[in-house]
Amino acid sequence: MSRITKKEIGLLNDYWNALNYLAVGELYLMDNPLLKRPLELSDVKPTVVGHFGTVPGQNLIFTHLNREIKARKLNMIYISGPGHGGNSPVAATYLEGSYTKIYPNITQDEEGMQKLMKRFSFPGGISSHDAPETPGSIHEGGELGYSLAHAFGAVLDYPDLIAACVVGDGEAETGPLATSWHLNKFINPDSDGIVLPILHLNGWKINNPTILSRMSKEELTSLFTGLGWHAYYVDESEPMKLHKKLASTMDLVFDEIKAIKEYAKKNKNFRPFYPMIILDTPKGITGPAEIVGSYKSHQIPFQVKDTDSLQKLEKWLRSYHPEELFDRKGRLRADLRALIPDEDHLMGLNPVTNGGMLLKDLVLPNYMDYCIEFRRRGSVEAQDMMELGKYLADVFKLNEDNKNFRLFGPDEAVSNRLTHVFDATKKTWNMTIRPKDELLSPNGRVLDSILSEHFCEGALEGYLLTGRHGIMHSYESFIRVIDSMTSQHAKWLKISKELGWRLPISSLNYILTSHVWQQDHNGFTHQDPGFMNHMVTKKADTVRIYLPIDANTLLSTVNHMLGTKNYINVAIASKHPRYQWLNKEEADEHCTKGIGMFKWASSFEGKNPDVILGCAGDTPTLEVIAASSILKKYMPDLHFRVVNVIDLFKLQSSNKHPHGLDDADYDALFTKNKPIVFNFHGYPSLIHELTYNRNNDNLHVRGYNEEGSITTPFDMRVQNRIDRFHIVLDVLKYTGLHNPELENYCNSMLIKHKKYIVENGLDIPEVRKWKYDESTELEKYLVDTKNKVTLKSLYKHEMKNTLTVPLGLSDKREETLDISKVSCMFVGGASGTGKSMFLNSMLTSLLINNIDINFYLADAKGIELKDYNGITSVKHFATTKEDCKKMLCKVHDILIKRISLEKGLEFKTVVLVIDEVKDFLDEDGWKMINDFITLQSCKYKIHIFLSSNDVTDLDVKQVEFKMSFDLSSKEQSQNMGIKDADTLDSPGNAIFKHNNKVIKLTTPYISDLEIKDILSAL
Ligand SMILES: Cc1ncc(C[n+]2csc(CCOP(=O)(O)OP(=O)(O)O)c2C)c(N)n1
């Protein structure tokens, strides 16, 4: 830029004075904004509250930044670290016109100026701090320390953006700010923007000198050089010289920024030393002489209570010469208006600072595709966070072009088992990378390599506030480090929502793991589930807390969180191998409801309960399920209901939280008076707090009680009494029932446990090897049938060497199916209703009968039929759509060949089974299936079996043999052509239909073990 002229310096000084005048007016005045008449006491606010010391320095900075913006057409935002001087940004945005754009009633004339001055830091008006109400702000300057982190988050993925960030020299003493200087190691100079820190070295805090201001220039330069900054020092108190020095320094700084950006375009992988400015000016410069350059300028230099102080204020205000800066109407002088950048470059109107304007929804994958498949609940172990990582990897991939999603956490992504995200991206790192380093890259989208919860949180907030999406993950206990930052963000959201002009931004999402119940190498210090207690104090329209219990519920929860706006969502998840409880459909339904009964874990399907077992959180839920198995065994007549809570606020009344259940729904689940034994992830008092005022106060909560250090996982539960044995004892206690045998069992297990762990360092085998009791699942499978209908029991008849398989029991009559008559059979039924078990019983029957058959099997999940893969008679086992198509074509070719061959030839029997046909067949596939039906493939010994859990859009009316288990809607029953198939409420119950023959059946049960035994015997 050309050298600054004297005239220009004069204009800059006048502009600065106009800002200073407005800012002092904002503090003191209610009326007489242009001092057209002598000041009267009634013109002054009765109580003056706010800050002055930081204000003139910030006004100076704003004035000079505008000069650079205007000359260079820069895309810049302004962050006021010492934003307690909120009158500065308010004055600055008013003078440049953006304030009036947003608040049209605050006009740029005398009337508007009066309103502006009066509303500042005044009841019913605006905050005394830089705040959501301030145009162009993404930073509330009340709680100090986060300005640089916010600035860093703002410039990520916005390569043209410059965040000019004023850092108070007192603010710089806070931990979060002190660590934030390292942001320059995480900026990609090509694909991210620039943070320009301006250290406001005005020398004092509220009541003390600042540390940095008492260091020598050499010390300061060394400090900032060591931190990777190229510090420009501006040290002056005489206004004209100050303008000159600052203007020429800013010219150099912005030249350097330009050079860095240009260099970065051509040269990859370099780490620039970014420029910063140290502005050393007296605190409260331009204020009354006795307070300038002292801590006394920090807040209000003096209150106006009498004529003396009134005159002093008038003198001070007139020292800025408002009559020379504004015309009679209150309009800024024309030559000063000419200093203002055009509307598209005003910092107060930069759309980046109203992030909702730029927000693009995330493209989310179908989370169901990442869900864990299992045959029996509690039979598969998985690491929930690991599974989530696979989903998040695809969130990264799907949003790669938009570059609007990032993950933040303090050195814990791998520890928190989000390892799979690194299939899609890497960790942000713009320093040297050594051969043994892993996953680092200047292009990585995971901020992981800085151990600062503050910095990660601040960066995420900056990223969200500027219109992008993200997740912060953390050890549950250490998220407490940033409790206060979350509070400030919640406050920001509350005010923003009230404003109307701030558009909704993406929610602040937390995933907390490595939680209180997970004992690894860490102990007592790593146990604190209190973030939930903190969160419930926030506004109900903002906070959401979720406690998923397994991978599928975690996936559903996080998928939901990522689609929300203006919330703070907290999910608490397990990262260790844990049993999986809900299949994807159940997880979807349960998470949508947020609370519900687990019929399968309850006794008598949860009907007429004597006691409710409530649970929230993965570990408490596991213990309640284990307790339920014990109760079923020892107290078969006890009616109990297991209620699981995923969405914690469901417990609160609907008039307190939008997610809360109304009393009728709450009572329907928890009853009005039966004892509730509630097992909770966090501190028990929180459940009492949430359920305060509910009808049923017969509530007994177990949770974390500050017990347990380095010990076994189960001992943590025992010490805090959330373990299965204490739950069972609680059930006895609160129902008043006596069962000495059960009491004895629980107490002896607890004694054994204590002894065993200190001797062996391991949990007792009864706990370690505990598996969800399959017989309870079996019981459920055989509900309403006192007789067991096992496959074995149906083998009384000689079926050897036939193609006859058992269908099931109908009114004690055994029904069979001769599959030699079947060209195509269709089996429908929702997940978990018995459909796949029927296919299994048919296949094992055929194998037992020892018929020489060639099997062709397709199983997308690779679960239901996986045991048959590898058997010699299985000629093809398909798990993908393409492979299944190939297989179908092969069998179709066999059919066509057989038709063309002479009749009478001895063909080998072919059985083709496609489980979950919807995952496999396209239009061509269905055409081939139709051929098998119309050409009557059974004549050529080819038999097709298809199954689907959803028959909504399938046309299966023409299929000759049909079997339906419970379907989830009437419409599906109609499609299937089987009346009332949607009312078959017990798994294993089915309706078979062939021509006009309709039979209601209980189909045969075969356990996984039996299948394995049969197959290994072959
Ligand atoms: C985290 C935090 N601690 C304490 C305070 C109280 N406080 C408000 S202003 C201030 C001094 C700030 O000094 P500095 O950052 O140098 O700002 P300036 O001198 O420009 O006003 C303090 C301690 C605060 N707002 N935030």
Short mmCIF file of N, CA, C and O in Angstrom, two decimals, residues 384-385 388 408 410 412 416 418 453 457 471-483 486 509-516 518 528-535 544-548 554 558 561 568-575 618 681:
data_model
loop_
_atom_site.label_atom_id
_atom_site.label_comp_id
_atom_site.label_asym_id
_atom_site.label_seq_id
_atom_site.Cartn_x
_atom_site.Cartn_y
_atom_site.Cartn_z
N ASP A 384 -18.87 -50.30 20.77
CA ASP A 384 -19.83 -49.35 20.22
C ASP A 384 -19.14 -48.18 19.51
O ASP A 384 -19.53 -47.77 18.41
N MET A 385 -18.10 -47.65 20.14
CA MET A 385 -17.41 -46.48 19.55
C MET A 385 -16.69 -46.89 18.27
O MET A 385 -16.58 -46.10 17.32
N LEU A 388 -19.21 -46.88 15.62
CA LEU A 388 -19.56 -45.50 15.28
C LEU A 388 -18.51 -44.89 14.36
O LEU A 388 -18.82 -44.14 13.44
N PHE A 408 -13.35 -33.18 16.78
CA PHE A 408 -12.43 -32.51 17.71
C PHE A 408 -12.30 -33.32 19.00
O PHE A 408 -13.31 -33.80 19.52
N PRO A 410 -9.17 -34.08 22.49
CA PRO A 410 -7.81 -33.87 22.99
C PRO A 410 -6.98 -35.15 23.01
O PRO A 410 -6.89 -35.80 24.03
N GLU A 412 -7.41 -38.10 21.83
CA GLU A 412 -8.11 -39.30 22.30
C GLU A 412 -8.87 -40.06 21.22
O GLU A 412 -9.57 -41.01 21.52
N ASN A 416 -10.43 -43.34 22.23
CA ASN A 416 -11.89 -43.41 22.29
C ASN A 416 -12.46 -44.31 21.20
O ASN A 416 -13.67 -44.32 20.95
N LEU A 418 -12.27 -44.34 17.97
CA LEU A 418 -12.83 -43.82 16.72
C LEU A 418 -11.87 -44.10 15.57
O LEU A 418 -11.87 -43.39 14.56
N GLU A 453 -8.55 -29.67 26.06
CA GLU A 453 -10.01 -29.69 25.91
C GLU A 453 -10.50 -28.30 25.55
O GLU A 453 -11.42 -28.13 24.73
N GLU A 457 -12.60 -27.55 22.20
CA GLU A 457 -13.97 -27.05 22.37
C GLU A 457 -14.14 -25.68 21.69
O GLU A 457 -15.09 -25.44 20.95
N ILE A 471 -18.22 -32.64 15.89
CA ILE A 471 -18.43 -33.40 17.12
C ILE A 471 -17.20 -33.22 18.00
O ILE A 471 -16.08 -33.23 17.52
N MET A 472 -17.44 -33.06 19.28
CA MET A 472 -16.36 -33.06 20.26
C MET A 472 -16.49 -34.38 21.03
O MET A 472 -17.57 -34.71 21.52
N HIS A 473 -15.40 -35.15 21.08
CA HIS A 473 -15.45 -36.36 21.90
C HIS A 473 -14.41 -36.22 23.00
O HIS A 473 -13.40 -35.54 22.83
N SER A 474 -14.69 -36.86 24.11
CA SER A 474 -13.80 -36.67 25.26
C SER A 474 -14.01 -37.80 26.24
O SER A 474 -15.06 -38.46 26.24
N TYR A 475 -13.00 -38.00 27.09
CA TYR A 475 -13.24 -38.85 28.26
C TYR A 475 -14.34 -38.16 29.05
O TYR A 475 -14.34 -36.93 29.19
N GLU A 476 -15.24 -38.96 29.57
CA GLU A 476 -16.39 -38.38 30.28
C GLU A 476 -15.94 -37.48 31.44
O GLU A 476 -16.49 -36.40 31.65
N SER A 477 -14.93 -37.94 32.18
CA SER A 477 -14.55 -37.19 33.38
C SER A 477 -13.92 -35.84 33.03
O SER A 477 -14.10 -34.87 33.75
N PHE A 478 -13.20 -35.81 31.91
CA PHE A 478 -12.43 -34.59 31.64
C PHE A 478 -13.17 -33.56 30.79
O PHE A 478 -12.67 -32.47 30.54
N ILE A 479 -14.38 -33.90 30.40
CA ILE A 479 -15.18 -32.88 29.72
C ILE A 479 -15.51 -31.78 30.74
O ILE A 479 -15.81 -30.65 30.38
N ARG A 480 -15.41 -32.16 32.04
CA ARG A 480 -15.66 -31.16 33.09
C ARG A 480 -14.71 -29.97 32.98
O ARG A 480 -15.02 -28.89 33.47
N VAL A 481 -13.55 -30.22 32.36
CA VAL A 481 -12.58 -29.14 32.19
C VAL A 481 -13.22 -27.96 31.44
O VAL A 481 -12.87 -26.81 31.67
N ILE A 482 -14.17 -28.27 30.57
CA ILE A 482 -14.74 -27.18 29.77
C ILE A 482 -16.22 -26.94 30.10
O ILE A 482 -16.95 -26.35 29.30
N ASP A 483 -16.66 -27.39 31.27
CA ASP A 483 -18.04 -27.12 31.71
C ASP A 483 -18.47 -25.69 31.39
O ASP A 483 -19.54 -25.43 30.86
N THR A 486 -19.12 -24.72 27.82
CA THR A 486 -20.42 -25.20 27.36
C THR A 486 -21.52 -24.27 27.85
O THR A 486 -22.47 -23.95 27.11
N ASN A 509 -22.25 -30.99 19.49
CA ASN A 509 -22.44 -32.41 19.81
C ASN A 509 -21.27 -32.96 20.62
O ASN A 509 -20.12 -32.82 20.20
N TYR A 510 -21.59 -33.58 21.72
CA TYR A 510 -20.55 -34.24 22.53
C TYR A 510 -20.77 -35.74 22.53
O TYR A 510 -21.90 -36.20 22.71
N ILE A 511 -19.67 -36.46 22.35
CA ILE A 511 -19.72 -37.90 22.61
C ILE A 511 -18.73 -38.15 23.73
O ILE A 511 -17.53 -37.92 23.58
N LEU A 512 -19.24 -38.57 24.86
CA LEU A 512 -18.39 -38.81 26.03
C LEU A 512 -18.23 -40.31 26.21
O LEU A 512 -19.21 -41.06 26.24
N THR A 513 -16.98 -40.72 26.30
CA THR A 513 -16.75 -42.15 26.45
C THR A 513 -15.62 -42.34 27.45
O THR A 513 -15.30 -41.44 28.20
N SER A 514 -15.03 -43.54 27.48
CA SER A 514 -14.05 -43.87 28.52
C SER A 514 -14.70 -43.46 29.85
O SER A 514 -14.15 -42.71 30.63
N HIS A 515 -15.90 -43.95 30.04
CA HIS A 515 -16.71 -43.38 31.11
C HIS A 515 -16.47 -44.01 32.47
O HIS A 515 -15.64 -44.91 32.63
N VAL A 516 -17.22 -43.53 33.42
CA VAL A 516 -17.03 -43.88 34.82
C VAL A 516 -17.00 -45.38 35.09
O VAL A 516 -16.29 -45.85 35.96
N GLN A 518 -15.88 -47.76 33.21
CA GLN A 518 -14.89 -48.53 32.45
C GLN A 518 -13.55 -48.48 33.15
O GLN A 518 -12.85 -47.49 33.08
N ASP A 528 -16.11 -39.37 36.67
CA ASP A 528 -16.96 -38.23 36.98
C ASP A 528 -18.06 -38.11 35.93
O ASP A 528 -17.85 -37.60 34.83
N PRO A 529 -19.24 -38.62 36.27
CA PRO A 529 -20.35 -38.53 35.30
C PRO A 529 -21.16 -37.24 35.48
O PRO A 529 -22.31 -37.17 35.07
N GLY A 530 -20.54 -36.22 36.09
CA GLY A 530 -21.31 -35.03 36.48
C GLY A 530 -21.62 -34.03 35.38
O GLY A 530 -22.31 -33.04 35.62
N PHE A 531 -21.10 -34.28 34.16
CA PHE A 531 -21.41 -33.34 33.08
C PHE A 531 -22.93 -33.28 32.85
O PHE A 531 -23.48 -32.23 32.53
N MET A 532 -23.57 -34.43 33.06
CA MET A 532 -25.04 -34.45 32.89
C MET A 532 -25.71 -33.51 33.89
O MET A 532 -26.64 -32.80 33.54
N ASN A 533 -25.23 -33.55 35.16
CA ASN A 533 -25.82 -32.66 36.18
C ASN A 533 -25.69 -31.20 35.75
O ASN A 533 -26.58 -30.39 35.96
N HIS A 534 -24.51 -30.90 35.18
CA HIS A 534 -24.26 -29.54 34.73
C HIS A 534 -25.22 -29.18 33.59
O HIS A 534 -25.83 -28.11 33.58
N MET A 535 -25.38 -30.12 32.67
CA MET A 535 -26.20 -29.83 31.48
C MET A 535 -27.67 -29.62 31.79
O MET A 535 -28.33 -28.84 31.12
N ARG A 544 -29.94 -31.72 25.28
CA ARG A 544 -30.41 -33.09 25.09
C ARG A 544 -29.34 -34.03 25.63
O ARG A 544 -28.16 -33.83 25.34
N ILE A 545 -29.74 -35.05 26.38
CA ILE A 545 -28.76 -36.01 26.90
C ILE A 545 -29.21 -37.42 26.53
O ILE A 545 -30.36 -37.79 26.79
N TYR A 546 -28.30 -38.17 25.92
CA TYR A 546 -28.65 -39.52 25.47
C TYR A 546 -27.71 -40.55 26.09
O TYR A 546 -26.50 -40.31 26.18
N LEU A 547 -28.27 -41.69 26.45
CA LEU A 547 -27.46 -42.76 27.03
C LEU A 547 -27.66 -44.06 26.24
O LEU A 547 -28.37 -44.97 26.70
N PRO A 548 -27.07 -44.14 25.05
CA PRO A 548 -27.23 -45.36 24.25
C PRO A 548 -26.63 -46.56 24.97
O PRO A 548 -25.67 -46.41 25.74
N LEU A 554 -26.31 -46.36 19.72
CA LEU A 554 -25.36 -45.23 19.60
C LEU A 554 -25.41 -44.66 18.18
O LEU A 554 -25.44 -43.44 17.98
N VAL A 558 -26.36 -40.78 17.39
CA VAL A 558 -25.44 -39.81 16.78
C VAL A 558 -25.98 -39.35 15.42
O VAL A 558 -25.88 -38.17 15.07
N MET A 561 -28.37 -36.74 16.23
CA MET A 561 -27.72 -35.50 16.72
C MET A 561 -27.18 -34.67 15.57
O MET A 561 -27.28 -33.44 15.56
N ILE A 568 -27.49 -28.41 22.28
CA ILE A 568 -26.27 -29.03 22.80
C ILE A 568 -26.66 -30.47 23.09
O ILE A 568 -27.50 -30.73 23.95
N ASN A 569 -26.11 -31.39 22.31
CA ASN A 569 -26.42 -32.80 22.47
C ASN A 569 -25.28 -33.51 23.18
O ASN A 569 -24.12 -33.33 22.80
N VAL A 570 -25.62 -34.32 24.13
CA VAL A 570 -24.59 -35.11 24.83
C VAL A 570 -24.96 -36.58 24.70
O VAL A 570 -26.07 -36.96 25.07
N ALA A 571 -24.04 -37.38 24.17
CA ALA A 571 -24.25 -38.83 24.16
C ALA A 571 -23.14 -39.46 24.97
O ALA A 571 -21.98 -39.09 24.83
N ILE A 572 -23.50 -40.39 25.82
CA ILE A 572 -22.48 -41.07 26.64
C ILE A 572 -22.43 -42.53 26.21
O ILE A 572 -23.46 -43.21 26.20
N ALA A 573 -21.24 -42.94 25.79
CA ALA A 573 -21.16 -44.25 25.12
C ALA A 573 -20.03 -45.09 25.66
O ALA A 573 -19.03 -44.59 26.18
N SER A 574 -20.18 -46.39 25.46
CA SER A 574 -19.13 -47.33 25.86
C SER A 574 -18.14 -47.54 24.72
O SER A 574 -18.50 -47.46 23.56
N LYS A 575 -16.88 -47.82 25.09
CA LYS A 575 -15.92 -48.09 24.01
C LYS A 575 -15.37 -49.51 24.09
O LYS A 575 -14.64 -49.94 23.22
N ASP A 618 -25.18 -47.79 29.45
CA ASP A 618 -24.87 -49.15 28.98
C ASP A 618 -24.61 -50.12 30.13
O ASP A 618 -25.13 -51.23 30.16
N HIS A 681 -26.48 -44.43 35.20
CA HIS A 681 -25.08 -44.22 34.83
C HIS A 681 -24.39 -43.18 35.72
O HIS A 681 -23.21 -43.29 36.02
#
